Short mmCIF file of C-alpha atoms and ligand atoms in Angstrom, two decimals:
data_model
loop_
_atom_site.label_atom_id
_atom_site.label_comp_id
_atom_site.label_asym_id
_atom_site.label_seq_id
_atom_site.Cartn_x
_atom_site.Cartn_y
_atom_site.Cartn_z
CA MET A 15 62.10 115.55 132.85
CA SER A 16 61.25 117.93 135.68
CA ALA A 17 57.79 117.34 137.42
CA THR A 18 57.65 120.96 137.74
CA PRO A 19 56.05 122.33 134.51
CA LEU A 20 57.54 125.46 132.88
CA LEU A 21 54.45 126.78 131.32
CA VAL A 22 50.91 125.86 132.18
CA ALA A 23 48.20 127.30 129.87
CA GLU A 24 44.45 126.16 130.72
CA HIS A 25 41.34 126.94 128.92
CA LEU A 26 42.66 129.87 126.99
CA MET A 27 39.96 131.76 124.80
CA LYS A 28 40.49 134.40 122.59
CA ARG A 29 37.99 136.00 119.95
CA PHE A 30 39.07 139.04 117.80
CA PRO A 31 36.57 141.89 117.16
CA ASN A 32 35.82 140.70 113.88
CA GLY A 33 33.90 137.53 115.72
CA VAL A 34 36.76 135.14 114.79
CA GLN A 35 37.05 132.62 117.70
CA ALA A 36 40.57 132.18 116.91
CA VAL A 37 41.36 130.21 120.39
CA ASP A 38 38.60 128.11 121.77
CA ASP A 39 39.57 126.62 125.32
CA VAL A 40 43.28 125.67 124.38
CA SER A 41 45.15 124.05 127.15
CA LEU A 42 49.16 122.97 126.97
CA THR A 43 51.63 122.47 129.16
CA VAL A 44 55.62 122.62 128.55
CA HIS A 45 58.06 121.07 130.71
CA PRO A 46 61.58 122.35 131.27
CA GLY A 47 63.95 121.40 128.50
CA GLU A 48 61.10 119.97 126.67
CA THR A 49 60.03 120.49 123.04
CA VAL A 50 56.25 120.80 122.49
CA GLY A 51 55.16 120.93 118.92
CA ILE A 52 51.66 122.57 117.81
CA VAL A 53 50.35 121.42 114.36
CA GLY A 54 47.52 122.75 112.19
CA GLU A 55 46.39 123.99 109.19
CA SER A 56 46.62 127.65 108.28
CA GLY A 57 44.26 129.71 110.40
CA SER A 58 43.77 127.13 113.17
CA GLY A 59 44.92 129.45 115.76
CA LYS A 60 48.49 128.31 116.35
CA SER A 61 50.02 131.96 116.18
CA THR A 62 47.53 133.35 118.40
CA THR A 63 47.86 130.93 121.08
CA ALA A 64 51.47 131.65 120.59
CA LYS A 65 50.93 135.58 121.20
CA LEU A 66 48.69 134.60 124.23
CA VAL A 67 51.67 132.61 125.61
CA LEU A 68 54.13 135.36 124.74
CA ARG A 69 51.62 138.18 126.12
CA LEU A 70 51.64 139.94 122.94
CA LEU A 71 47.94 139.49 123.39
CA ASP A 72 45.80 139.20 126.02
CA ALA A 73 43.45 136.28 126.46
CA ASP A 74 39.81 136.60 127.30
CA GLU A 75 39.42 134.13 129.37
CA GLY A 76 41.95 131.19 130.82
CA THR A 77 44.89 131.26 133.00
CA ILE A 78 48.74 130.87 132.14
CA ARG A 79 51.36 130.30 134.87
CA PHE A 80 55.07 130.79 133.74
CA ASP A 81 57.64 128.95 136.22
CA GLY A 82 54.93 129.46 138.68
CA GLU A 83 53.83 132.71 138.19
CA ASP A 84 50.43 134.25 137.00
CA LEU A 85 51.64 135.47 133.70
CA ARG A 86 48.40 137.25 132.74
CA ALA A 87 48.81 139.35 135.97
CA LEU A 88 52.30 140.30 135.32
CA ARG A 89 52.97 144.26 134.69
CA GLY A 90 55.90 146.40 134.50
CA GLY A 91 59.04 145.59 135.53
CA ALA A 92 57.86 141.99 136.37
CA LEU A 93 56.71 141.94 132.49
CA ARG A 94 60.02 142.89 131.36
CA SER A 95 61.88 140.26 133.52
CA LEU A 96 59.43 137.55 132.01
CA ARG A 97 60.40 138.81 128.38
CA LYS A 98 63.92 137.70 129.26
CA ARG A 99 62.75 134.26 130.28
CA LEU A 100 60.16 133.93 127.21
CA GLN A 101 61.70 134.60 123.74
CA LEU A 102 60.31 134.39 120.29
CA VAL A 103 61.95 133.11 117.04
CA PRO A 104 59.40 134.54 114.36
CA GLN A 105 58.79 132.96 110.87
CA ASN A 106 60.42 135.54 109.07
CA PRO A 107 63.81 137.22 110.01
CA GLN A 108 63.80 139.45 106.85
CA THR A 109 61.20 141.40 108.71
CA SER A 110 62.07 140.92 112.17
CA PHE A 111 65.22 142.36 112.21
CA ASN A 112 65.47 146.13 111.83
CA PRO A 113 66.82 147.26 108.64
CA LYS A 114 68.55 150.15 109.67
CA LEU A 115 70.64 148.15 112.61
CA THR A 116 73.50 145.73 112.14
CA ILE A 117 72.89 142.04 113.18
CA GLY A 118 75.51 142.67 115.92
CA ASP A 119 73.34 145.90 117.16
CA SER A 120 70.24 143.76 116.81
CA ILE A 121 71.07 140.99 118.81
CA ALA A 122 73.19 143.23 121.76
CA PHE A 123 69.82 145.12 121.78
CA ASN A 124 68.23 142.35 123.24
CA LEU A 125 70.70 142.58 126.03
CA THR A 126 70.93 146.25 126.61
CA VAL A 127 67.21 146.64 126.85
CA HIS A 128 67.41 144.22 129.98
CA GLY A 129 70.39 146.15 131.43
CA THR A 130 73.51 144.88 129.79
CA ARG A 131 76.32 147.42 129.16
CA SER A 132 76.62 147.82 125.64
CA LYS A 133 80.16 146.92 125.32
CA PRO A 134 79.44 143.19 127.00
CA ALA A 135 76.46 143.18 125.05
CA HIS A 136 78.25 143.67 121.85
CA ALA A 137 80.93 140.74 122.72
CA ARG A 138 78.13 138.50 123.80
CA ALA A 139 76.59 138.83 120.36
CA VAL A 140 79.53 138.28 118.64
CA GLU A 141 80.03 135.05 120.78
CA LEU A 142 76.05 134.00 120.04
CA LEU A 143 76.82 134.42 116.28
CA GLU A 144 79.88 132.15 116.26
CA ARG A 145 77.87 129.53 118.54
CA VAL A 146 75.22 129.48 115.76
CA GLY A 147 77.37 129.11 112.73
CA VAL A 148 77.55 132.87 111.43
CA ALA A 149 80.83 134.36 111.06
CA ARG A 150 81.70 137.06 113.58
CA GLY A 151 82.17 139.34 110.88
CA HIS A 152 78.53 139.31 109.93
CA ALA A 153 77.94 141.08 113.17
CA ARG A 154 78.76 144.24 111.10
CA LYS A 155 76.56 143.46 108.44
CA HIS A 156 72.60 144.58 107.78
CA PRO A 157 70.03 142.11 107.40
CA HIS A 158 69.96 142.24 103.59
CA GLU A 159 73.16 141.21 103.43
CA LEU A 160 72.25 137.83 104.85
CA SER A 161 70.67 134.96 103.30
CA GLY A 162 67.57 133.65 104.73
CA GLY A 163 69.28 130.76 106.58
CA GLN A 164 71.81 133.07 107.73
CA LEU A 165 69.33 135.63 109.09
CA GLN A 166 67.22 132.79 111.00
CA ARG A 167 70.26 131.46 112.90
CA CYS A 168 70.69 135.29 113.99
CA ALA A 169 67.23 135.17 114.79
CA ILE A 170 68.07 132.07 117.08
CA ALA A 171 71.15 133.90 118.52
CA ARG A 172 69.03 136.74 119.48
CA ALA A 173 66.49 134.81 121.11
CA LEU A 174 69.22 132.88 123.28
CA ALA A 175 70.95 136.09 123.89
CA THR A 176 68.89 136.30 127.44
CA GLU A 177 69.28 132.70 128.47
CA PRO A 178 65.82 132.07 128.18
CA GLN A 179 63.87 129.28 129.65
CA LEU A 180 61.43 128.86 126.74
CA VAL A 181 61.58 130.14 123.21
CA VAL A 182 58.62 130.06 121.12
CA CYS A 183 59.39 129.27 117.64
CA ASP A 184 56.42 130.23 115.64
CA GLU A 185 57.23 128.57 111.68
CA ALA A 186 60.64 129.38 112.52
CA VAL A 187 61.99 127.02 109.39
CA SER A 188 59.01 127.32 107.01
CA ALA A 189 60.48 129.73 104.81
CA LEU A 190 63.66 127.88 104.70
CA ASP A 191 64.91 125.48 101.63
CA LYS A 192 64.50 121.50 103.14
CA SER A 193 68.20 121.43 103.25
CA VAL A 194 68.87 124.68 105.37
CA GLN A 195 65.49 123.76 107.36
CA ALA A 196 67.42 120.71 108.53
CA GLN A 197 70.50 122.37 109.34
CA VAL A 198 68.58 124.90 111.83
CA LEU A 199 66.64 121.91 113.36
CA ASN A 200 69.87 120.01 114.09
CA LEU A 201 70.91 123.69 115.53
CA LEU A 202 67.94 123.89 117.68
CA ALA A 203 68.54 120.44 119.15
CA GLU A 204 72.20 121.04 120.00
CA LEU A 205 71.34 124.49 121.64
CA GLN A 206 68.64 122.55 123.70
CA ARG A 207 71.10 119.90 125.00
CA GLU A 208 73.41 122.67 125.63
CA THR A 209 71.32 124.95 127.40
CA GLY A 210 68.41 123.29 129.06
CA VAL A 211 66.22 125.57 126.88
CA ALA A 212 62.41 124.33 126.22
CA PHE A 213 61.04 125.07 122.78
CA LEU A 214 57.11 125.45 121.96
CA PHE A 215 57.57 124.90 117.94
CA ILE A 216 54.93 125.87 116.15
CA SER A 217 54.46 124.57 112.35
CA HIS A 218 51.91 123.29 109.85
CA ASP A 219 54.12 121.07 108.37
CA LEU A 220 53.85 117.47 110.02
CA ALA A 221 57.44 116.31 108.99
CA VAL A 222 59.07 119.47 110.69
CA VAL A 223 57.18 119.07 113.91
CA GLU A 224 57.61 115.42 114.31
CA HIS A 225 61.48 115.80 113.75
CA VAL A 226 62.03 118.12 116.77
CA ALA A 227 58.84 117.52 119.37
CA ASP A 228 58.69 115.37 122.29
CA ARG A 229 54.76 115.98 122.53
CA VAL A 230 52.90 117.11 119.66
CA ILE A 231 49.27 119.54 120.04
CA VAL A 232 47.16 119.16 116.98
CA MET A 233 44.88 122.03 116.37
CA TYR A 234 41.74 122.74 114.47
CA LEU A 235 39.61 125.41 114.15
CA GLY A 236 40.90 126.78 117.47
CA GLU A 237 40.82 123.69 119.22
CA VAL A 238 42.91 121.28 120.40
CA VAL A 239 41.61 117.94 118.87
CA GLU A 240 44.58 115.68 120.00
CA GLU A 241 47.69 115.51 121.73
CA GLY A 242 50.39 112.92 122.68
CA PRO A 243 54.10 111.67 121.57
CA ALA A 244 54.57 112.11 117.86
CA ILE A 245 54.94 108.53 117.32
CA ASP A 246 51.54 107.30 119.27
CA LEU A 247 49.56 110.08 116.94
CA TRP A 248 50.94 109.04 113.81
CA ARG A 249 50.21 105.22 114.78
CA ALA A 250 46.71 105.43 115.91
CA PRO A 251 45.54 109.09 115.32
CA ALA A 252 42.14 109.55 116.93
CA HIS A 253 40.76 112.66 115.25
CA GLU A 254 39.69 112.81 111.65
CA TYR A 255 41.78 116.01 111.20
CA THR A 256 45.11 113.97 112.54
CA ARG A 257 44.17 111.45 110.04
CA THR A 258 43.52 113.91 107.33
CA LEU A 259 46.94 115.64 107.81
CA LEU A 260 48.80 112.26 107.65
CA ALA A 261 46.99 111.05 104.69
CA ALA A 262 48.32 114.27 103.24
CA THR A 263 51.94 113.52 104.00
CA PRO A 264 52.52 110.09 102.53
CA GLU A 265 56.27 109.82 102.87
CA ARG A 266 55.68 110.54 106.60
CA LEU A 267 53.00 107.77 106.83
CA LEU A 268 55.20 105.01 105.33
CA ALA A 269 58.34 106.31 107.57
CA THR A 270 56.38 106.01 110.56
CA ARG A 271 54.77 102.77 109.86
CA ASP A 272 58.47 101.29 109.03
CA ALA A 273 59.50 103.03 112.48
CA ALA A 274 56.41 101.37 114.54
CA THR A 275 57.07 97.72 112.91
CA ALA A 276 60.50 97.88 113.61
CA ALA A 277 59.92 99.30 117.20
CA ALA A 278 56.84 96.56 117.93
CA PRO A 279 59.00 93.78 119.12
CA ALA A 280 60.61 95.76 121.79
CA ARG A 281 57.28 96.90 123.27
N1 LIG B 307 44.42 140.27 114.40
C1 LIG B 307 43.45 139.44 114.08
N2 LIG B 307 42.00 140.09 113.81
C2 LIG B 307 41.25 139.47 113.37
N3 LIG B 307 41.19 137.93 113.09
C3 LIG B 307 42.68 137.44 113.28
C4 LIG B 307 43.53 137.98 113.82
N4 LIG B 307 44.73 137.47 113.94
C5 LIG B 307 44.23 136.11 113.60
N5 LIG B 307 43.07 136.23 113.28
C6 LIG B 307 42.08 135.09 112.63
O1 LIG B 307 42.33 134.09 113.81
C7 LIG B 307 42.33 132.70 113.29
C8 LIG B 307 43.35 132.03 113.69
O2 LIG B 307 44.61 133.00 113.20
P1 LIG B 307 46.39 132.18 113.47
O3 LIG B 307 47.24 133.37 112.91
O4 LIG B 307 46.31 132.00 115.06
O5 LIG B 307 46.41 130.82 113.02
P2 LIG B 307 47.61 129.93 112.51
O6 LIG B 307 47.08 128.67 112.78
O7 LIG B 307 48.83 130.67 113.10
O8 LIG B 307 47.54 129.97 110.94
P3 LIG B 307 48.92 130.06 109.81
O9 LIG B 307 49.44 128.60 109.83
O10 LIG B 307 48.52 130.76 108.52
O11 LIG B 307 50.03 131.04 110.35
C9 LIG B 307 42.15 133.07 111.53
O12 LIG B 307 40.89 132.85 111.38
C10 LIG B 307 42.75 134.41 111.61
O13 LIG B 307 42.14 135.12 110.34
MG1 LIG B 308 50.97 131.36 112.43
#
């Protein structure tokens, strides 16, 4: 793994006008090609953290460096160029695709908005669809004609269109059935191996995060309460909330205990 981090967020703070301190002194680092998971219960500040990192919301305090640049200071053209390198796969593809546009047009738009001409952008959209396992003919369909799993693959194709360095996946598989979830998670892992893209992978589901993440950040009431490689957290959770999360996932706990026992002699 590269020694130079891709994303370094330090001491982020965000309080909403209603007085909710959604993000309270959050720091996180993502290296190139790495998957960092954020796990935490509903309302713990995961999406707000994602929005701060994506510059969809402005932080009240803190610093965010992306590929060496001060992200909070970027404006105009520099911010647009950043959007190419930092993409989002949102939770609900049904609402994240414009219902009036075809899937091909939506994916191509993510390229034309950054200066690619229409024809090559559409050709690239079709290639990307095939890469994520969606038949090229679906480029001419509208979002309501596709299943949730197909649409989420399209959302991944749209995010990868700009060849980003980091993709934030905010509950990107939470709306999918377990079997479709596993297929999409495997696809993300394959695409990461091929392209070297890094993921900030957010989920309230511990099993999902553990499946994909090299390192996991546990959030609770806006704060990072624990951080480390998944196996270490599950083996010896330091924070009470992490223990509660584990206790609520008994299958996970047993599997981890077995894995830890099997791994022990090698250590
Ligand atoms: N625009 C907003 N205005 C006011 N409060 C907000 C806003 N967005 C989020 N909050 C509050 O901030 C806190 C953190 O919300 P956030 O959406 O970041 O949580 P989350 O961890 O992503 O939850 P979930 O798992 O349900 O998606 C919650 O208390 C939420 O109600
Ligand atoms: Mg959320």
